[in-house]
Structures are given as C-alpha cells and as structure tokens.
Tab-separated table of C-alpha atoms in Angstrom:
chain	number	residue	atom	x	y	z
A	24	MET	CA	-111.138	-30.351	-3.520
A	25	PRO	CA	-113.616	-32.532	-1.588
A	26	GLU	CA	-117.154	-31.327	-1.147
A	27	HIS	CA	-118.940	-30.919	2.166
A	28	THR	CA	-122.288	-32.677	2.185
A	29	HIS	CA	-125.027	-30.633	3.812
A	30	GLY	CA	-127.676	-31.938	1.438
A	31	ARG	CA	-126.859	-29.026	-0.849
A	32	ARG	CA	-124.500	-28.606	-3.739
A	33	ASN	CA	-121.160	-26.934	-3.327
A	34	ARG	CA	-121.775	-23.390	-4.468
A	35	ARG	CA	-118.422	-21.892	-3.673
A	36	PRO	CA	-117.985	-18.978	-6.052
A	37	ASN	CA	-114.943	-18.849	-8.241
A	38	HIS	CA	-114.585	-15.101	-8.112
A	39	THR	CA	-112.300	-14.440	-5.174
A	40	ALA	CA	-110.373	-11.356	-6.224
A	41	ARG	CA	-106.723	-10.899	-5.531
A	42	ALA	CA	-104.379	-8.000	-6.137
A	43	PRO	CA	-100.698	-7.357	-5.658
A	44	LYS	CA	-99.651	-7.102	-2.038
A	45	ALA	CA	-100.418	-3.705	-0.629
A	46	GLY	CA	-98.110	-1.853	1.686
A	47	ARG	CA	-98.837	-2.463	5.318
A	48	ALA	CA	-101.137	0.234	6.615
A	49	THR	CA	-100.186	1.723	9.888
A	50	ARG	CA	-102.527	1.082	12.740
A	51	SER	CA	-104.754	4.014	13.585
A	52	ARG	CA	-103.620	5.710	16.757
A	53	THR	CA	-106.895	7.484	17.297
A	54	SER	CA	-108.961	6.211	20.225
A	55	HIS	CA	-112.382	5.159	19.070
A	56	ASN	CA	-115.565	6.020	20.920
A	57	ARG	CA	-116.755	2.660	22.149
A	58	ARG	CA	-120.332	3.891	22.050
A	59	ARG	CA	-120.178	4.906	18.402
A	60	LYS	CA	-123.096	3.935	16.226
A	61	ALA	CA	-122.522	1.449	13.451
A	62	GLY	CA	-121.923	3.197	10.180
A	63	SER	CA	-121.209	6.617	11.712
A	64	HIS	CA	-117.911	8.228	10.737
A	65	LYS	CA	-116.925	5.059	8.935
A	66	GLN	CA	-113.382	5.194	7.663
A	67	HIS	CA	-112.898	4.662	3.932
A	68	ILE	CA	-110.512	1.753	3.510
A	69	HIS	CA	-109.204	0.980	0.048
A	70	PRO	CA	-109.940	-2.672	-0.865
A	71	SER	CA	-106.247	-3.253	-1.542
A	72	LYS	CA	-105.660	-3.115	2.209
A	73	PHE	CA	-107.800	-6.232	2.597
A	74	ILE	CA	-105.472	-8.218	0.330
A	75	HIS	CA	-102.304	-9.808	1.639
A	76	LYS	CA	-100.387	-12.944	0.759
A	77	ALA	CA	-99.715	-14.908	3.922
A	78	VAL	CA	-96.141	-15.342	5.060
A	79	PRO	CA	-95.506	-18.922	6.207
A	80	PRO	CA	-94.836	-19.021	9.958
A	81	VAL	CA	-91.136	-19.251	10.674
A	82	GLU	CA	-90.089	-22.423	12.422
A	83	GLU	CA	-88.807	-21.397	15.820
A	84	ALA	CA	-86.861	-23.491	18.265
A	85	PRO	CA	-89.007	-24.483	21.261
A	86	TYR	CA	-88.664	-22.012	24.100
A	87	GLN	CA	-86.497	-23.315	26.900
A	88	PRO	CA	-87.703	-21.797	30.182
A	89	THR	CA	-85.087	-20.845	32.736
A	90	HIS	CA	-87.445	-21.755	35.592
A	91	SER	CA	-89.812	-24.536	36.529
A	92	PHE	CA	-92.993	-23.762	38.471
A	93	ALA	CA	-91.321	-25.294	41.520
A	94	ASP	CA	-88.587	-22.636	41.285
A	95	PHE	CA	-91.079	-19.848	41.980
A	96	GLY	CA	-91.624	-20.874	45.600
A	97	PHE	CA	-95.369	-21.400	45.293
A	98	GLY	CA	-97.120	-23.101	48.202
A	99	PRO	CA	-98.444	-26.682	47.967
A	100	GLU	CA	-102.087	-25.654	47.382
A	101	LEU	CA	-101.215	-23.351	44.514
A	102	MET	CA	-98.838	-25.928	43.013
A	103	TYR	CA	-101.633	-28.505	43.178
A	104	ASN	CA	-103.961	-26.154	41.285
A	105	ILE	CA	-101.263	-25.481	38.674
A	106	ARG	CA	-100.782	-29.210	38.079
A	107	THR	CA	-104.543	-29.816	38.040
A	108	LYS	CA	-104.905	-27.328	35.189
A	109	GLY	CA	-102.309	-29.252	33.203
A	110	PHE	CA	-99.495	-26.707	33.404
A	111	THR	CA	-96.158	-28.482	33.012
A	112	SER	CA	-93.584	-25.754	32.350
A	113	PRO	CA	-93.861	-21.957	32.206
A	114	SER	CA	-94.616	-20.197	28.930
A	115	PRO	CA	-92.176	-17.423	27.928
A	116	ILE	CA	-94.223	-14.624	29.511
A	117	GLN	CA	-94.756	-16.694	32.680
A	118	ASP	CA	-91.090	-17.650	32.868
A	119	GLN	CA	-89.906	-14.041	32.611
A	120	ALA	CA	-92.706	-12.115	34.338
A	121	ILE	CA	-93.511	-14.236	37.419
A	122	PRO	CA	-90.199	-13.544	39.237
A	123	VAL	CA	-90.529	-9.795	38.570
A	124	VAL	CA	-94.168	-9.648	39.740
A	125	ARG	CA	-93.298	-11.773	42.777
A	126	ASP	CA	-90.590	-9.249	43.721
A	127	GLY	CA	-93.093	-6.386	43.677
A	128	ARG	CA	-91.788	-4.572	40.580
A	129	ASP	CA	-93.996	-2.726	38.094
A	130	ILE	CA	-93.886	-4.305	34.657
A	131	ILE	CA	-94.851	-3.673	31.039
A	132	GLY	CA	-95.545	-7.087	29.539
A	133	LEU	CA	-95.654	-7.240	25.746
A	134	ALA	CA	-97.227	-10.514	24.673
A	135	ASN	CA	-99.635	-11.829	22.065
A	136	THR	CA	-103.067	-13.035	23.130
A	137	GLY	CA	-103.120	-16.697	24.079
A	138	THR	CA	-99.577	-16.828	25.500
A	139	GLY	CA	-100.518	-17.517	29.113
A	140	LYS	CA	-100.191	-13.964	30.417
A	141	THR	CA	-103.205	-14.316	32.730
A	142	ALA	CA	-101.334	-16.901	34.795
A	143	ALA	CA	-98.215	-14.727	34.576
A	144	PHE	CA	-99.842	-12.126	36.826
A	145	LEU	CA	-102.390	-14.235	38.733
A	146	LEU	CA	-99.997	-16.859	40.107
A	147	PRO	CA	-97.531	-14.524	41.882
A	148	ILE	CA	-100.419	-12.336	43.075
A	149	LEU	CA	-102.239	-15.310	44.595
A	150	GLU	CA	-99.071	-16.565	46.280
A	151	ARG	CA	-98.477	-13.192	47.938
A	152	MET	CA	-102.092	-12.894	49.087
A	153	SER	CA	-101.878	-15.730	51.573
A	154	GLY	CA	-102.871	-14.304	54.940
A	155	ILE	CA	-103.698	-10.806	53.620
A	156	MET	CA	-106.654	-9.374	55.530
A	157	VAL	CA	-106.952	-6.001	53.750
A	158	ARG	CA	-109.619	-6.393	51.078
A	159	PRO	CA	-110.007	-5.769	48.237
A	160	SER	CA	-106.320	-5.590	47.470
A	161	VAL	CA	-106.134	-6.365	43.735
A	162	LEU	CA	-107.902	-4.657	40.806
A	163	VAL	CA	-107.767	-6.201	37.322
A	164	MET	CA	-109.152	-4.236	34.362
A	165	ALA	CA	-109.858	-5.762	30.941
A	166	PRO	CA	-111.369	-4.235	27.773
A	167	THR	CA	-114.334	-6.603	27.331
A	168	ARG	CA	-116.662	-8.520	29.583
A	169	GLU	CA	-115.658	-11.771	27.830
A	170	LEU	CA	-111.984	-11.293	28.661
A	171	ALA	CA	-112.860	-10.248	32.228
A	172	GLN	CA	-114.947	-13.410	32.558
A	173	GLN	CA	-112.038	-15.532	31.303
A	174	ILE	CA	-109.690	-13.934	33.862
A	175	HIS	CA	-112.267	-14.473	36.617
A	176	ALA	CA	-112.587	-18.149	35.706
A	177	GLU	CA	-108.797	-18.536	35.806
A	178	ALA	CA	-108.644	-16.795	39.188
A	179	GLN	CA	-111.250	-19.169	40.591
A	180	SER	CA	-109.384	-22.221	39.280
A	181	PHE	CA	-105.992	-21.157	40.608
A	182	SER	CA	-107.328	-20.013	44.004
A	183	ARG	CA	-109.098	-23.217	45.039
A	184	GLY	CA	-108.248	-23.998	48.637
A	185	LEU	CA	-106.408	-20.709	49.152
A	186	GLY	CA	-109.244	-18.806	50.839
A	187	VAL	CA	-108.985	-16.068	48.192
A	188	THR	CA	-112.163	-14.681	46.629
A	189	ALA	CA	-112.655	-12.840	43.326
A	190	THR	CA	-115.624	-10.849	42.056
A	191	LEU	CA	-116.569	-10.020	38.476
A	192	VAL	CA	-117.764	-6.461	37.790
A	193	VAL	CA	-118.872	-5.989	34.178
A	194	GLY	CA	-121.705	-4.494	32.159
A	195	GLY	CA	-124.528	-6.652	30.866
A	196	GLU	CA	-125.176	-8.184	34.278
A	197	SER	CA	-127.073	-7.096	37.371
A	198	ALA	CA	-125.294	-4.179	39.049
A	199	GLU	CA	-127.236	-4.877	42.242
A	200	ARG	CA	-125.843	-8.406	42.458
A	201	GLN	CA	-122.330	-7.118	41.842
A	202	ILE	CA	-122.789	-4.513	44.592
A	203	ARG	CA	-123.831	-7.288	46.997
A	204	GLN	CA	-120.693	-9.235	46.062
A	205	LEU	CA	-118.517	-6.161	46.581
A	206	LYS	CA	-119.947	-5.673	50.066
A	207	LYS	CA	-118.487	-9.092	50.953
A	208	ARG	CA	-115.055	-7.513	50.404
A	209	PRO	CA	-113.467	-9.897	47.884
A	210	HIS	CA	-109.693	-10.047	47.634
A	211	ILE	CA	-109.683	-9.504	43.860
A	212	ILE	CA	-111.958	-7.331	41.708
A	213	ILE	CA	-111.953	-8.109	37.986
A	214	GLY	CA	-113.913	-5.812	35.701
A	215	THR	CA	-114.355	-3.586	32.697
A	216	PRO	CA	-113.632	0.150	32.992
A	217	GLY	CA	-117.176	1.298	32.235
A	218	ARG	CA	-118.941	-0.628	35.000
A	219	LEU	CA	-116.092	-0.045	37.458
A	220	LYS	CA	-116.322	3.713	36.903
A	221	ASP	CA	-120.120	3.657	37.255
A	222	LEU	CA	-119.961	1.880	40.621
A	223	LEU	CA	-117.112	4.122	41.755
A	224	GLN	CA	-119.164	7.238	41.001
A	225	LYS	CA	-122.134	5.743	42.856
A	226	ARG	CA	-119.863	5.141	45.879
A	227	GLN	CA	-120.492	1.400	45.662
A	228	LEU	CA	-116.848	0.605	44.949
A	229	THR	CA	-114.007	1.367	47.345
A	230	LEU	CA	-110.453	1.196	46.027
A	231	LYS	CA	-108.486	2.793	48.867
A	232	ASN	CA	-106.827	-0.511	49.848
A	233	ILE	CA	-105.774	-1.662	46.375
A	234	SER	CA	-102.123	-2.675	46.415
A	235	VAL	CA	-101.910	-4.222	42.916
A	236	LEU	CA	-103.362	-2.831	39.672
A	237	VAL	CA	-103.430	-4.957	36.506
A	238	LEU	CA	-104.353	-3.553	33.091
A	239	ASP	CA	-104.764	-6.420	30.635
A	240	GLU	CA	-104.774	-5.693	26.883
A	241	ALA	CA	-104.146	-2.031	27.646
A	242	ASP	CA	-103.783	-1.133	23.954
A	243	ARG	CA	-107.276	-2.385	23.221
A	244	MET	CA	-108.739	-0.484	26.150
A	245	LEU	CA	-107.294	2.716	24.715
A	246	ASP	CA	-108.494	1.796	21.205
A	247	MET	CA	-112.012	1.389	22.606
A	248	GLY	CA	-112.001	4.849	24.170
A	249	PHE	CA	-111.610	3.796	27.805
A	250	LEU	CA	-108.819	6.253	28.671
A	251	PRO	CA	-111.140	8.679	30.582
A	252	ASP	CA	-112.567	5.789	32.606
A	253	ILE	CA	-109.113	4.386	33.362
A	254	THR	CA	-107.935	7.827	34.442
A	255	ALA	CA	-110.902	8.298	36.783
A	256	ILE	CA	-110.416	4.845	38.317
A	257	THR	CA	-106.674	5.151	38.838
A	258	LYS	CA	-107.139	8.508	40.583
A	259	ALA	CA	-109.077	6.616	43.275
A	260	LEU	CA	-106.174	4.186	43.862
A	261	PRO	CA	-103.365	4.590	46.401
A	262	THR	CA	-100.214	6.016	44.864
A	263	GLU	CA	-98.178	3.333	46.657
A	264	ARG	CA	-99.048	0.208	44.696
A	265	GLN	CA	-97.694	-2.288	42.197
A	266	SER	CA	-98.893	-1.763	38.606
A	267	LEU	CA	-98.790	-4.423	35.898
A	268	PHE	CA	-99.517	-3.498	32.261
A	269	PHE	CA	-99.986	-6.102	29.550
A	270	SER	CA	-100.347	-5.166	25.895
A	271	ALA	CA	-99.849	-6.662	22.450
A	272	THR	CA	-98.325	-3.425	21.160
A	273	ILE	CA	-96.532	-0.411	22.557
A	274	THR	CA	-98.041	2.778	21.158
A	275	PRO	CA	-97.376	6.434	22.040
A	276	GLU	CA	-100.625	6.397	24.045
A	277	ILE	CA	-99.497	3.344	26.010
A	278	GLU	CA	-96.100	4.924	26.628
A	279	ALA	CA	-97.762	8.075	27.951
A	280	LEU	CA	-100.025	6.049	30.227
A	281	THR	CA	-97.170	3.958	31.601
A	282	ARG	CA	-95.120	7.077	32.339
A	283	LYS	CA	-98.060	8.419	34.285
A	284	LEU	CA	-99.027	5.315	36.242
A	285	LEU	CA	-95.935	3.091	36.583
A	286	ARG	CA	-92.782	3.513	38.655
A	287	ASP	CA	-89.497	2.309	37.184
A	288	PRO	CA	-91.201	-0.508	35.246
A	289	ARG	CA	-89.417	-3.537	33.894
A	290	THR	CA	-90.302	-4.208	30.255
A	291	ILE	CA	-90.709	-7.856	29.287
A	292	SER	CA	-91.343	-8.615	25.612
A	293	VAL	CA	-92.160	-12.059	24.273
A	294	ARG	CA	-94.065	-10.936	21.174
A	295	THR	CA	-93.484	-13.177	18.170
A	296	GLY	CA	-94.628	-10.815	15.410
A	297	ASP	CA	-97.942	-9.802	13.917
A	298	THR	CA	-100.460	-12.623	13.662
A	299	SER	CA	-101.915	-11.028	10.531
A	300	ASP	CA	-98.690	-11.824	8.661
A	301	HIS	CA	-99.818	-15.462	8.676
A	302	VAL	CA	-103.333	-14.731	7.418
A	303	GLU	CA	-104.163	-15.122	3.729
A	304	GLN	CA	-106.322	-12.063	3.005
A	305	ASP	CA	-108.486	-11.399	-0.042
A	306	VAL	CA	-111.662	-9.635	-1.148
A	307	ILE	CA	-114.828	-11.106	-2.651
A	308	PRO	CA	-117.095	-8.851	-4.742
A	309	THR	CA	-120.859	-9.129	-4.204
A	310	ARG	CA	-123.740	-7.560	-6.148
A	311	ASP	CA	-126.527	-7.143	-3.582
A	312	LYS	CA	-127.809	-8.534	-0.271
A	313	ALA	CA	-129.231	-11.710	-1.795
A	314	HIS	CA	-126.027	-12.445	-3.678
A	315	LYS	CA	-123.982	-11.669	-0.574
A	316	LEU	CA	-125.858	-14.312	1.438
A	317	GLU	CA	-125.553	-16.802	-1.418
A	318	VAL	CA	-121.784	-16.256	-1.579
A	319	LEU	CA	-121.438	-16.793	2.168
A	320	GLN	CA	-123.432	-20.016	2.058
A	321	GLY	CA	-121.339	-21.181	-0.862
A	322	LEU	CA	-118.185	-20.687	1.193
A	323	LEU	CA	-119.673	-22.518	4.164
A	324	ASP	CA	-120.504	-25.481	1.930
A	325	ASN	CA	-116.759	-26.065	1.569
A	326	GLU	CA	-115.442	-28.524	4.147
A	327	GLN	CA	-112.262	-26.486	4.614
A	328	TYR	CA	-114.358	-23.814	6.346
A	329	GLN	CA	-114.405	-25.726	9.605
A	330	LYS	CA	-114.610	-22.975	12.238
A	331	VAL	CA	-115.747	-19.662	10.799
A	332	LEU	CA	-116.053	-16.264	12.461
A	333	VAL	CA	-118.318	-13.900	10.491
A	334	PHE	CA	-118.318	-10.188	11.299
A	335	GLY	CA	-121.311	-7.930	10.742
A	336	GLU	CA	-121.783	-4.230	11.407
A	337	THR	CA	-124.988	-3.986	13.453
A	338	LYS	CA	-126.585	-5.979	16.247
A	339	TYR	CA	-129.769	-6.430	14.239
A	340	GLY	CA	-127.904	-7.465	11.091
A	341	VAL	CA	-125.759	-9.990	12.971
A	342	GLN	CA	-128.785	-11.634	14.585
A	343	ARG	CA	-130.680	-11.699	11.290
A	344	LEU	CA	-127.743	-13.302	9.466
A	345	SER	CA	-127.297	-15.916	12.192
A	346	ASP	CA	-131.013	-16.773	12.000
A	347	GLN	CA	-130.858	-17.032	8.198
A	348	LEU	CA	-127.878	-19.396	8.364
A	349	SER	CA	-129.498	-21.541	11.050
A	350	LYS	CA	-132.713	-21.769	9.032
A	351	ALA	CA	-130.642	-22.848	5.992
A	352	GLY	CA	-129.164	-25.742	7.977
A	353	TYR	CA	-125.855	-24.310	9.180
A	354	GLN	CA	-124.867	-24.563	12.841
A	355	ALA	CA	-124.641	-20.848	13.603
A	356	VAL	CA	-124.744	-18.745	16.770
A	357	ALA	CA	-124.468	-14.993	17.348
A	358	ILE	CA	-122.992	-12.592	19.880
A	359	HIS	CA	-123.725	-8.872	20.009
A	360	GLY	CA	-124.601	-6.125	22.439
A	361	ASN	CA	-128.263	-7.132	22.809
A	362	LYS	CA	-127.296	-10.554	24.162
A	363	ASN	CA	-127.008	-10.858	27.919
A	364	GLN	CA	-123.889	-12.313	29.475
A	365	ALA	CA	-125.300	-15.826	29.824
A	366	GLN	CA	-126.361	-15.889	26.169
A	367	ARG	CA	-122.973	-14.627	25.003
A	368	GLN	CA	-121.110	-17.170	27.104
A	369	ARG	CA	-123.310	-19.989	25.782
A	370	ALA	CA	-122.713	-18.924	22.170
A	371	LEU	CA	-118.949	-18.712	22.714
A	372	ARG	CA	-118.919	-22.099	24.439
A	373	ASP	CA	-120.814	-23.687	21.548
A	374	PHE	CA	-118.374	-22.182	19.055
A	375	LYS	CA	-115.285	-23.183	21.022
A	376	THR	CA	-116.510	-26.760	21.493
A	377	GLU	CA	-117.618	-26.954	17.822
A	378	ALA	CA	-121.269	-27.484	18.724
A	379	ALA	CA	-121.618	-24.496	16.379
A	380	ARG	CA	-119.489	-24.155	13.268
A	381	VAL	CA	-120.220	-20.486	12.576
A	382	LEU	CA	-120.115	-17.540	14.979
A	383	VAL	CA	-121.663	-14.320	13.679
A	384	ALA	CA	-120.563	-11.302	15.678
A	385	THR	CA	-120.242	-7.569	15.929
A	386	ASP	CA	-116.823	-6.149	16.731
A	387	VAL	CA	-117.320	-6.948	20.421
A	388	ALA	CA	-115.917	-10.395	19.563
A	389	ALA	CA	-112.812	-9.011	17.893
A	390	ARG	CA	-111.284	-7.739	21.103
A	391	GLY	CA	-110.051	-9.691	24.060
A	392	LEU	CA	-111.282	-13.132	23.103
A	393	ASP	CA	-109.118	-16.214	22.902
A	394	ILE	CA	-110.938	-18.522	20.481
A	395	PRO	CA	-108.631	-21.328	19.341
A	396	ASP	CA	-108.434	-22.858	15.873
A	397	VAL	CA	-110.558	-20.384	13.903
A	398	THR	CA	-109.948	-21.427	10.285
A	399	HIS	CA	-111.574	-18.447	8.546
A	400	VAL	CA	-112.641	-14.900	9.309
A	401	ILE	CA	-115.250	-13.423	6.962
A	402	ASN	CA	-115.928	-9.696	6.983
A	403	TYR	CA	-119.541	-9.843	5.842
A	404	ASP	CA	-119.679	-6.091	6.451
A	405	THR	CA	-116.548	-3.982	6.157
A	406	PRO	CA	-115.096	-2.744	9.465
A	407	GLN	CA	-115.377	0.793	10.811
A	408	THR	CA	-111.595	1.320	10.775
A	409	TYR	CA	-108.473	-0.465	9.637
A	410	ALA	CA	-107.542	-1.079	13.288
A	411	ASP	CA	-110.850	-2.933	13.671
A	412	TYR	CA	-109.953	-4.992	10.605
A	413	VAL	CA	-106.614	-5.985	12.123
A	414	HIS	CA	-108.347	-7.055	15.339
A	415	ARG	CA	-110.934	-9.056	13.393
A	416	ILE	CA	-108.519	-11.074	11.303
A	417	GLY	CA	-106.303	-11.608	14.338
A	418	ARG	CA	-108.814	-14.256	15.469
A	419	THR	CA	-107.340	-16.661	12.886
A	420	GLY	CA	-103.786	-17.671	11.954
A	421	ARG	CA	-102.745	-18.139	15.565
A	422	GLY	CA	-100.453	-20.566	17.314
A	423	GLY	CA	-98.179	-20.999	14.297
A	424	LYS	CA	-101.081	-21.893	11.986
A	425	ARG	CA	-102.018	-20.222	8.722
A	426	GLY	CA	-105.365	-18.423	8.691
A	427	HIS	CA	-107.687	-17.090	6.012
A	428	ALA	CA	-109.713	-13.888	5.862
A	429	HIS	CA	-112.238	-12.751	3.238
A	430	THR	CA	-113.766	-9.279	3.011
A	431	PHE	CA	-116.990	-8.827	1.042
A	432	ILE	CA	-116.896	-5.731	-1.167
A	433	GLN	CA	-119.935	-4.232	-2.929
A	434	GLU	CA	-119.404	-4.194	-6.694
A	435	ASP	CA	-119.736	-0.835	-8.423
A	436	LYS	CA	-122.958	-0.703	-10.387
C-alpha cells in the first residue's frame, strides 16, 4: 500500500477490529430534541452495530426516462436555465414527479439524497409561477440551514430571467435582514422550521397566500424534533393548497403527517436501497485522548483517505480537533453550531472543492447535506443514537461507490 508523504511517517495502526456481521438494527422512531445537549441521554449502542461488511453495489441498467425536458412544456427562459446548468435528461425522480407536480397533485416522493429531487419540485413550480401576482405563494421547508441554502441557490439559478424572487429564512443569520426581505413579498420562501415559526409568532411572516407547500427531507425534520414547529406553521397555511413531501424513508410518523396534511397524494418511489449497505464499517479501539488523536493522524497519513468527514460530539471538541489537525499539517476545517452561516458555507465549499481534505463536524453536518465523493467517515466520538450513526455514515458510499466508516471505541481499562 503506497504511503502518503506529509513529511511524516505512515503511522496507520494495524488494530482495526472486526467482528461477525451484526443484525441490522432498526432505525429509532423516536423524535429527538434538536436542542439536546451533547452527552445527555446518550443511547448505549453495542459496538457490534458499528461493524458491517459492505455489500458491493449491484450493477443496474441505466435509467431510461420516459420524458425529455422539452416534453414538460417549459418556457424558453426556463429551458435555457436548465441547459445552462448542464441538465441533459431527467433523473428518475424528475422524470416521474415533474408531470404530477405540474398537474397540481399532492405527492409523496421517496428518493435518496443527491438524486435531483430539488429540481423535481422547483422546475414545475417555477413554470406555473409565470405571471402570478399573489406573493408569497410557495413555502419550502428543509431540516437544516445548509440544505435550505442549497435549495435557495438552485431556485436562484433556475429562475434567472423569470422575474421570480426567493428569500432564505434560516437561523444563524440576521432575522432583521430576513424580515426586510420578506417585506418585499418574494414569490418563494425557503427556510428551516425553527426560524419560520419564530417569525410567524412575531407576526413578521404572512402565509395566507401560500398555494404550494414543500417539505424536503421530511423524515429528518421529524427525527430532529421539528414536528411541533411544522404543525404550527401548517396551521397558518390555507387548506386549499398543493403539498409536496420528499423523504428518504416512509415511517409511521411520516404516514401520520401525510394523512393529516396531504389530499389524495400520489406516491412516487425511486429509492435504490440503503446507502449504508455499501459502506464498510468497523471499530477501532483507543486507549485515551492522546492515543485517539494519534490513531486519527495515522489514518490520515494514508493516501487512500482522500476526503474524510470526522464527527465529534461537542462544538468545542470539534473546533479543538480541527485546530489540532491544522497545526499538525493537515488541511482541516470545521463546522458546528458556533460558526455563523458564512463560516459554515466557506468550510463546506473548501471541503467540496478539496481545498480542505478533512471536515470535522458535529451532527449538524450529517443531515441534509449533499457532499460528493466522501471516501471515509470517522466517528471520533460515538453518536447519540443509532439513527444519528446511520445519518453520519450515509455521507459516504454514495452514487454507486463503496464507502468506509470507522468508529473509535474506548478500550476497557
């Protein structure tokens, strides 16, 4: 195995522990309090659940769409924007969902992250908005500010020249500036449930004219404890509207929510299986904090660890670890709750463009982010719950590629 030359010797430990494949643990169906403190009520997870032999991705025949983008009846400006973004033919979720959304039907879209579902709801919405004077008319909710920002960026790209405006309403940024933007009556509001509810309660957000509601990654919003916020927000919406739900999984909680909020929905499923099936998972025992850091650096000295996402438990611990790695000569950045939006976006951009090779993060990065080509996920600190673990390792092994995940386990003294 070739060595990676950082001016240091390859110290990769030869003590990666493996065990027989454990039975798949069922995902926790309990909504987690998104404001929970790190370490509080931490679920005991047997180390065997962090060990799994990857299943090679099954070769699938290329999807043959039944439509082209020209078949959807989009106007010339929107078609120009689609071509400018490099879209050639619809992805499965776009191919099947766009005609249904265009016809005004409610839908439940089951699709993995990174399958093009944002365009699946934005494109038909933008086409129908031409000439609409009632504003705002579309509300999009997402579980994290990073995902909301990604949707907002897509909306801006697709709406060039259409006279359609979109506003981002998320925590971590100036509420006053967002209130000023809302007073300009944008066509589309894209936000996270917490900030949307706060502005609604302060009477700074009016939703009486919303005709389309989109819940993106609805399962993750429920996992993060946003159900009360979603309920409060949807009560302020007109009952006559189109509702679009997108989720990676269909849980009893999602089913209950769809029964409550959707009317005769059409279910469209293009899920290709659990990403974690394609992730090689193992545990690595460590003795103490010093040894733990040494083990991590030894892994990073290996050239196969090209794009590494490291998860820590606390904001302070994540920042400290990132600083230690940077000081040791590794290109590392961090994202956590104490970073403002601009700092988080810069760190994510550096990681995506490989200006940084290591991203150290709290669980905020495990949900709603589409980070391509992550080669390894390292659980420097064990997760709060097994559901958090599944979300963490789901950042690797995507797009038909095999991923790797290590979980550091404290050795018994």
